[in-house]
Short mmCIF file of C-alpha atoms and ligand atoms in Angstrom, two decimals:
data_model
loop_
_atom_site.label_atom_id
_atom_site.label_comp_id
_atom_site.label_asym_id
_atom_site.label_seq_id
_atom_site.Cartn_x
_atom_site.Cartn_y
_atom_site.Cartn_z
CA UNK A 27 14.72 3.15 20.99
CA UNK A 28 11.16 3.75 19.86
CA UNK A 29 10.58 5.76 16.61
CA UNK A 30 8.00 8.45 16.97
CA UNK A 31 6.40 7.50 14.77
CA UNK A 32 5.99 3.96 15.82
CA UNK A 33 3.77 5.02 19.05
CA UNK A 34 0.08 5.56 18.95
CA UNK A 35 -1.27 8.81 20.51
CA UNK A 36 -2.18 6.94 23.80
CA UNK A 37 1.29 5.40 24.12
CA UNK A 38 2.94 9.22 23.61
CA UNK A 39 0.03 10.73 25.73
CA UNK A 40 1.46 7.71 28.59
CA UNK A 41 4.96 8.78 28.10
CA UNK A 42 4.68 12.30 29.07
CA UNK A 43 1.91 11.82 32.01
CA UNK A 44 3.89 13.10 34.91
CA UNK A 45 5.97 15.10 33.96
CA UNK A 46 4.45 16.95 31.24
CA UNK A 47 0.55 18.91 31.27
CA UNK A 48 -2.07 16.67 28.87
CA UNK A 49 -2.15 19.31 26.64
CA UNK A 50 1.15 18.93 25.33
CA UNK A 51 0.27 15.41 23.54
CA UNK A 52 -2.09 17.19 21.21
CA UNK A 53 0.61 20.00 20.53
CA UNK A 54 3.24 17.44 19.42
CA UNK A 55 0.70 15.24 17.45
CA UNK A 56 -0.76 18.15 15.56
CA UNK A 57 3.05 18.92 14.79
CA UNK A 58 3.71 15.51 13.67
CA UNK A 59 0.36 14.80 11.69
CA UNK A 60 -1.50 18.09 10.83
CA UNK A 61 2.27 20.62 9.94
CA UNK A 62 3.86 17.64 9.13
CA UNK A 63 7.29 19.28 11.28
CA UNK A 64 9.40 15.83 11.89
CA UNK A 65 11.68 17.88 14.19
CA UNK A 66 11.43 18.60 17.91
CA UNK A 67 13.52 21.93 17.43
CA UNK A 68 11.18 23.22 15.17
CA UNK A 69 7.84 22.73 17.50
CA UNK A 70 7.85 26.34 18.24
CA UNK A 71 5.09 26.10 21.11
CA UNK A 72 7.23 23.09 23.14
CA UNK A 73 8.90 24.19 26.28
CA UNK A 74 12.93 23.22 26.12
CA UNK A 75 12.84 20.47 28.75
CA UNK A 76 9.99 18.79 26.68
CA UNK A 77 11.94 18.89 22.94
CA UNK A 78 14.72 17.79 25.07
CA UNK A 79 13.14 14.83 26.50
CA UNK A 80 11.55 14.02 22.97
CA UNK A 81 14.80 13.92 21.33
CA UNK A 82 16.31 12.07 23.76
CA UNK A 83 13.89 9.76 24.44
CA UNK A 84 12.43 8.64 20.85
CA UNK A 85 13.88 8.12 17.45
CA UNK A 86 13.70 10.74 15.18
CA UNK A 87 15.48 9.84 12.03
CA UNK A 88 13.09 9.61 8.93
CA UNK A 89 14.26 8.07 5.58
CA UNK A 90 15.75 9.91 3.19
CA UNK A 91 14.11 11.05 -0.52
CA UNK A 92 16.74 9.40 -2.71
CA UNK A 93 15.16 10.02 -5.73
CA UNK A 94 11.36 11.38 -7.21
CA UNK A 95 10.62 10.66 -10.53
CA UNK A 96 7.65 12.45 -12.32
CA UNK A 97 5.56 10.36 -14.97
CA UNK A 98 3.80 12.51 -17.98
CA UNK A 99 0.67 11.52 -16.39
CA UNK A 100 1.27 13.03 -13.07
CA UNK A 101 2.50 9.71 -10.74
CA UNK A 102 5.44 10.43 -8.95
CA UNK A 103 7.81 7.18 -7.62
CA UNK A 104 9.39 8.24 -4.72
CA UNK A 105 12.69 6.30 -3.71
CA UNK A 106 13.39 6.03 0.21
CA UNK A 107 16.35 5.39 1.87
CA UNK A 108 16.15 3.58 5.29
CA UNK A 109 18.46 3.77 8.53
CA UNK A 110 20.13 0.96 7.35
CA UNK A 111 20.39 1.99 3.78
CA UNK A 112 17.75 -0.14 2.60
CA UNK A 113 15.74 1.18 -0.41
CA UNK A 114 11.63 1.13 -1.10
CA UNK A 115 9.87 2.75 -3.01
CA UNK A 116 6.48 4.54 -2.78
CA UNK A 117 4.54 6.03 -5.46
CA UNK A 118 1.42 8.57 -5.74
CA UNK A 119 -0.68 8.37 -8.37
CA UNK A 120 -3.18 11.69 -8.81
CA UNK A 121 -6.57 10.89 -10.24
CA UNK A 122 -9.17 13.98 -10.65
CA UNK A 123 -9.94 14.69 -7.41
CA UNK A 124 -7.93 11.88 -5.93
CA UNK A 125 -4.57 11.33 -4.29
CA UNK A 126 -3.87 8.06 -3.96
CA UNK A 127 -0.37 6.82 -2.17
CA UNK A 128 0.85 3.32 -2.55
CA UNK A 129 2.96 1.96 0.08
CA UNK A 130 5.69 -0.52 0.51
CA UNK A 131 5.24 -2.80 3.84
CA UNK A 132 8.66 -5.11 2.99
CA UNK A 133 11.86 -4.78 1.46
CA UNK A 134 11.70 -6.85 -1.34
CA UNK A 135 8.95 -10.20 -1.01
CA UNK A 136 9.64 -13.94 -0.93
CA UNK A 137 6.05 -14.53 -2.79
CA UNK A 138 7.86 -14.99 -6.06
CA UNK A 139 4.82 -14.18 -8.47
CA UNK A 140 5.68 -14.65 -12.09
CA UNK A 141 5.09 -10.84 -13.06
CA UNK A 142 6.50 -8.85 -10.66
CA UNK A 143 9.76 -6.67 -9.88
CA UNK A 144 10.21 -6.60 -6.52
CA UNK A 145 9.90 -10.51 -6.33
CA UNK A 146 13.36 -10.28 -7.70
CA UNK A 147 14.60 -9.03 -4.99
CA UNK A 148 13.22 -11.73 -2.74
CA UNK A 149 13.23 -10.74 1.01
CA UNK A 150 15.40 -8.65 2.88
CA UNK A 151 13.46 -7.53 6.22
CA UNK A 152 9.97 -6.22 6.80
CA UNK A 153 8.93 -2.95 7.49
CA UNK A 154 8.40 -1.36 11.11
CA UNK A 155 5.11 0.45 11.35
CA UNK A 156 7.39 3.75 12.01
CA UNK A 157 8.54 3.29 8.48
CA UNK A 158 5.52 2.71 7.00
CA UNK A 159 3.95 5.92 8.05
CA UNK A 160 6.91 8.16 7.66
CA UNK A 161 6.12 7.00 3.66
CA UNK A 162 2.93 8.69 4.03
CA UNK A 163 4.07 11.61 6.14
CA UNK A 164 7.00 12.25 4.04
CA UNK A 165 4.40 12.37 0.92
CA UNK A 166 1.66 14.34 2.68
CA UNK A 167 4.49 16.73 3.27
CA UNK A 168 5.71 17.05 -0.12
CA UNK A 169 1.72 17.54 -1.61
CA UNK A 170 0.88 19.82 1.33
CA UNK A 171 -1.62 21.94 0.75
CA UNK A 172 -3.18 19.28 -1.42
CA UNK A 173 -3.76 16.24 0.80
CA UNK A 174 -3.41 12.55 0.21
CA UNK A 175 -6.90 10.65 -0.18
CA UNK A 176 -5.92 7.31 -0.25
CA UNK A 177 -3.86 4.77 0.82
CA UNK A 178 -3.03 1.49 -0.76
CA UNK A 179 -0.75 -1.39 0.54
CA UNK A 180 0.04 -2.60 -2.93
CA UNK A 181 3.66 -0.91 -2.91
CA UNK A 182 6.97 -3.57 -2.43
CA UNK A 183 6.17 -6.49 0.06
CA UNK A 184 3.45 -8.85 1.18
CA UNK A 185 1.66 -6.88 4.06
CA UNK A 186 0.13 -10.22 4.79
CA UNK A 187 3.95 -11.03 5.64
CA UNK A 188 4.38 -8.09 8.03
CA UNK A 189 1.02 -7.91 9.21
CA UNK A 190 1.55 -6.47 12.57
CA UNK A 191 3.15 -3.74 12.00
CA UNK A 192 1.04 -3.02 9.08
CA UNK A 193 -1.88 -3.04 11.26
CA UNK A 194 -0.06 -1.01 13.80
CA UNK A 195 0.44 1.31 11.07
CA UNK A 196 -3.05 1.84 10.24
CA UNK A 197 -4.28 2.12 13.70
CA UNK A 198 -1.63 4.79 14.20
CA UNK A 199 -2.58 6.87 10.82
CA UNK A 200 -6.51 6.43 11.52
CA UNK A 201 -6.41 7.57 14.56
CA UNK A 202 -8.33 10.56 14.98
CA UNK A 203 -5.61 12.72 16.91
CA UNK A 204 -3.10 11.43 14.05
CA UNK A 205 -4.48 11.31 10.35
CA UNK A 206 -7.32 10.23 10.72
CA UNK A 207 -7.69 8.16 7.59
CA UNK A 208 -10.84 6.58 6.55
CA UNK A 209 -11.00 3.44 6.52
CA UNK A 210 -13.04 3.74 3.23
CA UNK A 211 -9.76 4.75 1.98
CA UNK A 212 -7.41 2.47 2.78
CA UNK A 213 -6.93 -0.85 1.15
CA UNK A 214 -4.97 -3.67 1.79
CA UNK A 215 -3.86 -5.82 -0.93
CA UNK A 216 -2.72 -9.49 -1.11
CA UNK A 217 -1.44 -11.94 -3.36
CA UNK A 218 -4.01 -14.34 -1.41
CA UNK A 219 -2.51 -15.12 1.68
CA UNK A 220 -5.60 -16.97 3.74
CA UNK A 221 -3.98 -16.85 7.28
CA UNK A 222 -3.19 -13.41 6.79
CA UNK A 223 -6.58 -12.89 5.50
CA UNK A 224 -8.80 -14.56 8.26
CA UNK A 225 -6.05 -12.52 10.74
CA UNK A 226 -6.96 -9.05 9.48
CA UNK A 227 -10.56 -10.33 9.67
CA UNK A 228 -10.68 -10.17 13.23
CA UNK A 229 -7.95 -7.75 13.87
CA UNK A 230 -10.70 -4.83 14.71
CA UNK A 231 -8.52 -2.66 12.21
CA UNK A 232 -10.82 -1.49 9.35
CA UNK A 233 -9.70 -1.40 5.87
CA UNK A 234 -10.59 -2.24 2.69
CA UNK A 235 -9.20 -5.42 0.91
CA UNK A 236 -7.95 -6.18 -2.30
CA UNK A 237 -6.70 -9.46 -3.49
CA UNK A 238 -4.27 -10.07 -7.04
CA UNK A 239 -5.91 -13.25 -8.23
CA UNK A 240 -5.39 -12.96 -12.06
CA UNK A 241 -6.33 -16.52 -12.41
CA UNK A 242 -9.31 -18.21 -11.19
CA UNK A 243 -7.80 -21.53 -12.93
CA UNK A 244 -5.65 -23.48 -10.09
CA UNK A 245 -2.82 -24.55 -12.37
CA UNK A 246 -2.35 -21.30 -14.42
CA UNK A 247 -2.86 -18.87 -11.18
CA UNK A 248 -0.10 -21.53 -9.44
CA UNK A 249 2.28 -21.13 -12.53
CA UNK A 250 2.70 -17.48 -11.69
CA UNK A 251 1.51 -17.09 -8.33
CA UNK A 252 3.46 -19.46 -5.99
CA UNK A 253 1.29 -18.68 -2.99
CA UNK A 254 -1.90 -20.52 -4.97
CA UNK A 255 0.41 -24.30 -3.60
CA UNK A 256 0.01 -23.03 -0.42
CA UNK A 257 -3.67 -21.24 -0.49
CA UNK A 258 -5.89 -22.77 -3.30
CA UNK A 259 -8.54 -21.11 -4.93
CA UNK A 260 -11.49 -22.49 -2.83
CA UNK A 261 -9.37 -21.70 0.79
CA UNK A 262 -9.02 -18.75 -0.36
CA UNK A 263 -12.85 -18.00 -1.51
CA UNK A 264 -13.94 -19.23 2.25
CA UNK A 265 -11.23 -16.50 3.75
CA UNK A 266 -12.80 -13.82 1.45
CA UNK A 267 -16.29 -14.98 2.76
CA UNK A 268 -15.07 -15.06 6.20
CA UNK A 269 -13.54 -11.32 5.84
CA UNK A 270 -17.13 -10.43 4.28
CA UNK A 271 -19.10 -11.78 6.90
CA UNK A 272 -16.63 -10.36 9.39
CA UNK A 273 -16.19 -7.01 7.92
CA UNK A 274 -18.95 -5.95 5.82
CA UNK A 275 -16.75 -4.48 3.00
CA UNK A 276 -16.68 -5.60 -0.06
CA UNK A 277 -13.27 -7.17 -1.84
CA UNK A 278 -11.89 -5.79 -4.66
CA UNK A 279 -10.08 -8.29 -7.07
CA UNK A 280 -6.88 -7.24 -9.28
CA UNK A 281 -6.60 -9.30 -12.18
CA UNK A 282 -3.30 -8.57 -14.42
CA UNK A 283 -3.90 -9.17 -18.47
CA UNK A 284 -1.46 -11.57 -19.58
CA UNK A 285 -2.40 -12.00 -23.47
CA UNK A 286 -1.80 -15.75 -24.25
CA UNK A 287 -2.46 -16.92 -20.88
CA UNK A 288 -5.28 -15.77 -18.96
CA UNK A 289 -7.71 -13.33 -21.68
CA UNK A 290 -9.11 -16.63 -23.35
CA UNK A 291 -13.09 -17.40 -22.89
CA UNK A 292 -12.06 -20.48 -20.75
CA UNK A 293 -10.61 -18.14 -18.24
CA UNK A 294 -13.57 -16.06 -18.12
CA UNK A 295 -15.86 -18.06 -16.99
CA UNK A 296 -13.54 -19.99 -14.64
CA UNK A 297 -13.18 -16.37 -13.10
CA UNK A 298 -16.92 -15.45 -13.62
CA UNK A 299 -17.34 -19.40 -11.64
CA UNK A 300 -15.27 -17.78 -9.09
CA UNK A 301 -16.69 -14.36 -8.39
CA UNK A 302 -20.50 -15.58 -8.80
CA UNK A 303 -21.80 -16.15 -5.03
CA UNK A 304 -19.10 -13.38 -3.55
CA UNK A 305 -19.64 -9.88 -3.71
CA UNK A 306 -16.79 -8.45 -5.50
CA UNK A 307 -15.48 -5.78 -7.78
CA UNK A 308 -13.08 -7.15 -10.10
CA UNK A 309 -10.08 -4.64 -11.67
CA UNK A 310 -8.97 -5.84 -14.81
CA UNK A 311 -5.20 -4.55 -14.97
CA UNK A 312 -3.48 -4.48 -18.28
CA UNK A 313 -0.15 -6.28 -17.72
CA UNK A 314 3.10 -4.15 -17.40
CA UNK A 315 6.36 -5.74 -18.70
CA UNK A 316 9.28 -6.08 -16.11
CA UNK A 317 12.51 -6.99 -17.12
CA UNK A 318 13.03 -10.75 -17.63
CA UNK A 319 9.24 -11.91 -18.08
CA UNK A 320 8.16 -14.06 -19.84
CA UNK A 321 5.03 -11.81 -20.87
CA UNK A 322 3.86 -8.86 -23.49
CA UNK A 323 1.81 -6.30 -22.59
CA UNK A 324 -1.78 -6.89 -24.52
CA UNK A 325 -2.81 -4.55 -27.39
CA UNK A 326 -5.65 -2.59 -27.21
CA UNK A 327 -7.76 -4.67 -29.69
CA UNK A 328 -7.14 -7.46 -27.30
CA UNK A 329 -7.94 -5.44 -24.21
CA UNK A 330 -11.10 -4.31 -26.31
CA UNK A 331 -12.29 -8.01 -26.88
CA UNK A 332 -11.51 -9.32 -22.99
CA UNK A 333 -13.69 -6.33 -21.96
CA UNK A 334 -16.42 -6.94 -24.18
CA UNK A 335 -16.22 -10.72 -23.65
CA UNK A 336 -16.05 -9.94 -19.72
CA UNK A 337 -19.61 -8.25 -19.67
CA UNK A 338 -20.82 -11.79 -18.83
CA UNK A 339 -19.50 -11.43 -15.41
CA UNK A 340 -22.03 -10.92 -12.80
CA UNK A 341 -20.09 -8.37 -10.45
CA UNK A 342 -18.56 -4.91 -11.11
CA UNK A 343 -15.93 -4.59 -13.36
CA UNK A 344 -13.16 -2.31 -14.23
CA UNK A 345 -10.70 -1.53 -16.78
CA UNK A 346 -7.81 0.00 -14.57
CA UNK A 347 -5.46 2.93 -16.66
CA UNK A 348 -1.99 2.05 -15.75
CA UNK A 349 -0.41 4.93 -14.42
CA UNK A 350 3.22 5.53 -14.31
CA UNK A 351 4.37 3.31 -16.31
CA UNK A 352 7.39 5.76 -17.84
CA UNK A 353 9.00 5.55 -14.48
CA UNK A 354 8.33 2.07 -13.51
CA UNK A 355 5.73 3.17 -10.99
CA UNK A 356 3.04 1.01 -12.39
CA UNK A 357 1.79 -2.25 -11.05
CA UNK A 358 4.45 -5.11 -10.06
CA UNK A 359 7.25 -2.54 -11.58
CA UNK A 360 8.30 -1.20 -8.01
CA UNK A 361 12.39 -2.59 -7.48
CA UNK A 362 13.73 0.47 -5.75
CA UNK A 363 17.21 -0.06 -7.30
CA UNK A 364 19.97 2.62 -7.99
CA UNK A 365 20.15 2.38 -11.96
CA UNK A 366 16.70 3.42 -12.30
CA UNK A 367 17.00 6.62 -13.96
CA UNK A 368 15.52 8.75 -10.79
CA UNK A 369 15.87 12.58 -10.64
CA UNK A 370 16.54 13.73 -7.37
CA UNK A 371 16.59 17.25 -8.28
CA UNK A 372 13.64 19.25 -6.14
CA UNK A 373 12.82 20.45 -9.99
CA UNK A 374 10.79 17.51 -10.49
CA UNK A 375 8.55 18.48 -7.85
CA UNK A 376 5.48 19.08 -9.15
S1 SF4 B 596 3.03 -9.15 -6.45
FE1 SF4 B 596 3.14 -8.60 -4.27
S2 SF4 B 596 3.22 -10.60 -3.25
FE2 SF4 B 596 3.75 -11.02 -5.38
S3 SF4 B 596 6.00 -10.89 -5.45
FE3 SF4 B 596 5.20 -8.84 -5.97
S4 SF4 B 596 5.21 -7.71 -4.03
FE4 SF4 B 596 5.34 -9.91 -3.53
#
């Protein structure tokens, strides 16, 4: 059965064309999208015969908050539970003015890279696009009045790996009669998978892109990033170029701070080599230590010296704040497992 939140408007507006006036389409996606109500029952201008037909029709169930945990700095991790009991996690991170919600398109990944959680896990299934957007319903929901501002595919999972329904997904939430998110404010993020790349190229769908390169040396960025075998460093320049020329938006590149292994002035310019003839912004991200790796966060003298020492670099660049990192909410942290010490009491709402 179809999940309603797996259709598009046009696909629900279809559905009831017969047998039900146009008007109601708009009345059950400003439910779903605007009051963020997840229940036919509780659509209080729906006729009976139409919340019957909706809840006999269509799949309602959404996933369950397992846990929320609140960081000092404001980030909250949210844990979902899935139909099948599955676990991902989802996290929002508040900035000024900004509410930005990372999502999870896989349980688990198969990627493998060096310096993440979730790659632990390896793969269990993908994500349908219905469960992707009940993530960011079931946080716009819990902010309301405040509203999210942007969304980032950077949670648990490849979306390269599940990129259908992860484009489904964001046709469905920037649709104007559903979210209508900006594409300006949603970003998808890979660990450099060039099919996947060229794919969303000329998929229509418009998002931002961000790739986690954190080595523009083959053999060190293949040591933690398995994915650099398959897709080396110049395939996967021409797919940024191609996405460029395709797109017009410009690629943001995550690159982690391992001290010992990628800070040195060799690595800089192999990474300022890299960047030179693409137009980029580069985030410099300030490693996070998962259990069993191999690597220590930097200091903040040695963050100091990369920084100054990365001036040289022709393009934008960034010194990202980790955020969350008391709950394991920060970068590559995210392994949705049940001994995390999660509150799930609604005091930790915020
Ligand atoms: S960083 Fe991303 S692609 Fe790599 S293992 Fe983690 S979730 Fe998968």
């Amino acid at each position: 059965m179809r999940h309603i939140y797996g259709i598009s408007p046009e696909e629900l507006s279809s559905l009831l064309q017969g047998q039900f006036p146009a008007y109601r389409t708009k009345q059950i996606l400003d439910w779903l999208y605007k009051k963020y109500v997840f229940e036919p029952d509780q659509m209080t201008n729906l006729p009976p015969e139409l919340k019957e037909f909706l809840k006999t029709g269509l799949s309602w169930e959404i996933p369950e908050i397992d846990a929320r945990l609140v960081s000092t700095d404001g980030t909250i991790k949210y844990r979902l539970k899935l139909s099948d009991g599955s676990l991902i996690e989802c996290v929002m991170i508040p900035d000024d003015k900004k509410r930005t919600l990372c999502v999870s398109s896989q349980v688990g990944c198969s990627r493998g890279c060096s310096f993440c959680a979730t790659a632990a896990l390896k793969l269990k299934r993908n994500l349908e696009a219905s469960e992707i957007i009940a993530q960011v319903m079931i946080v716009a929901r819990e902010l309301y009045p405040q509203r999210l501002t942007n969304l980032v595919f950077m949670g648990m999972g490849e979306p390269m790996d599940n990129l259908d329904n992860v484009l489904f997904a964001l046709k469905i939430l920037q649709d104007e009669q559903a979210l209508s998110f900006s594409p300006r404010r949603t970003t998808i993020s890979t660990c450099g998978v060039v099919s996947g790349i060229k794919k969303l190229a000329e998929s229509g769908i418009k998002t931002k892109l961000a790739v986690s390169l954190n080595s523009a040396v083959e053999e060190k960025r293949s040591r933690i990033m398995p994915v650099s075998k398959l897709y080396p460093l110049n395939e996967l320049k021409q797919a940024l170029f191609y996405f460029r020329r395709k797109t017009n938006f410009r690629i943001t590149l995550e690159y982690i701070l391992i001290p010992d292994f990628n800070m040195g002035i060799a690595d800089i310019k192999a990474l300022s080599r890299f960047v030179d003839d693409l137009s980029s912004k580069i985030n410099f991200i300030p490693f996070n230590p998962v259990s069993g790796a191999e690597w220590r966060a930097p200091t903040t003298a040695e963050i100091d010296l990369f920084m100054q020492k990365a001036q040289s670099i022709r393009q934008a660049i960034t010194l990202r704040k980790s955020r969350g990192k008391d709950i394991l909410g920060a970068c590559g942290q995210l392994v949705a497992q049940k001994g995390e010490n999660h509150e799930n009491s609604s005091a930790n709402r915020p």
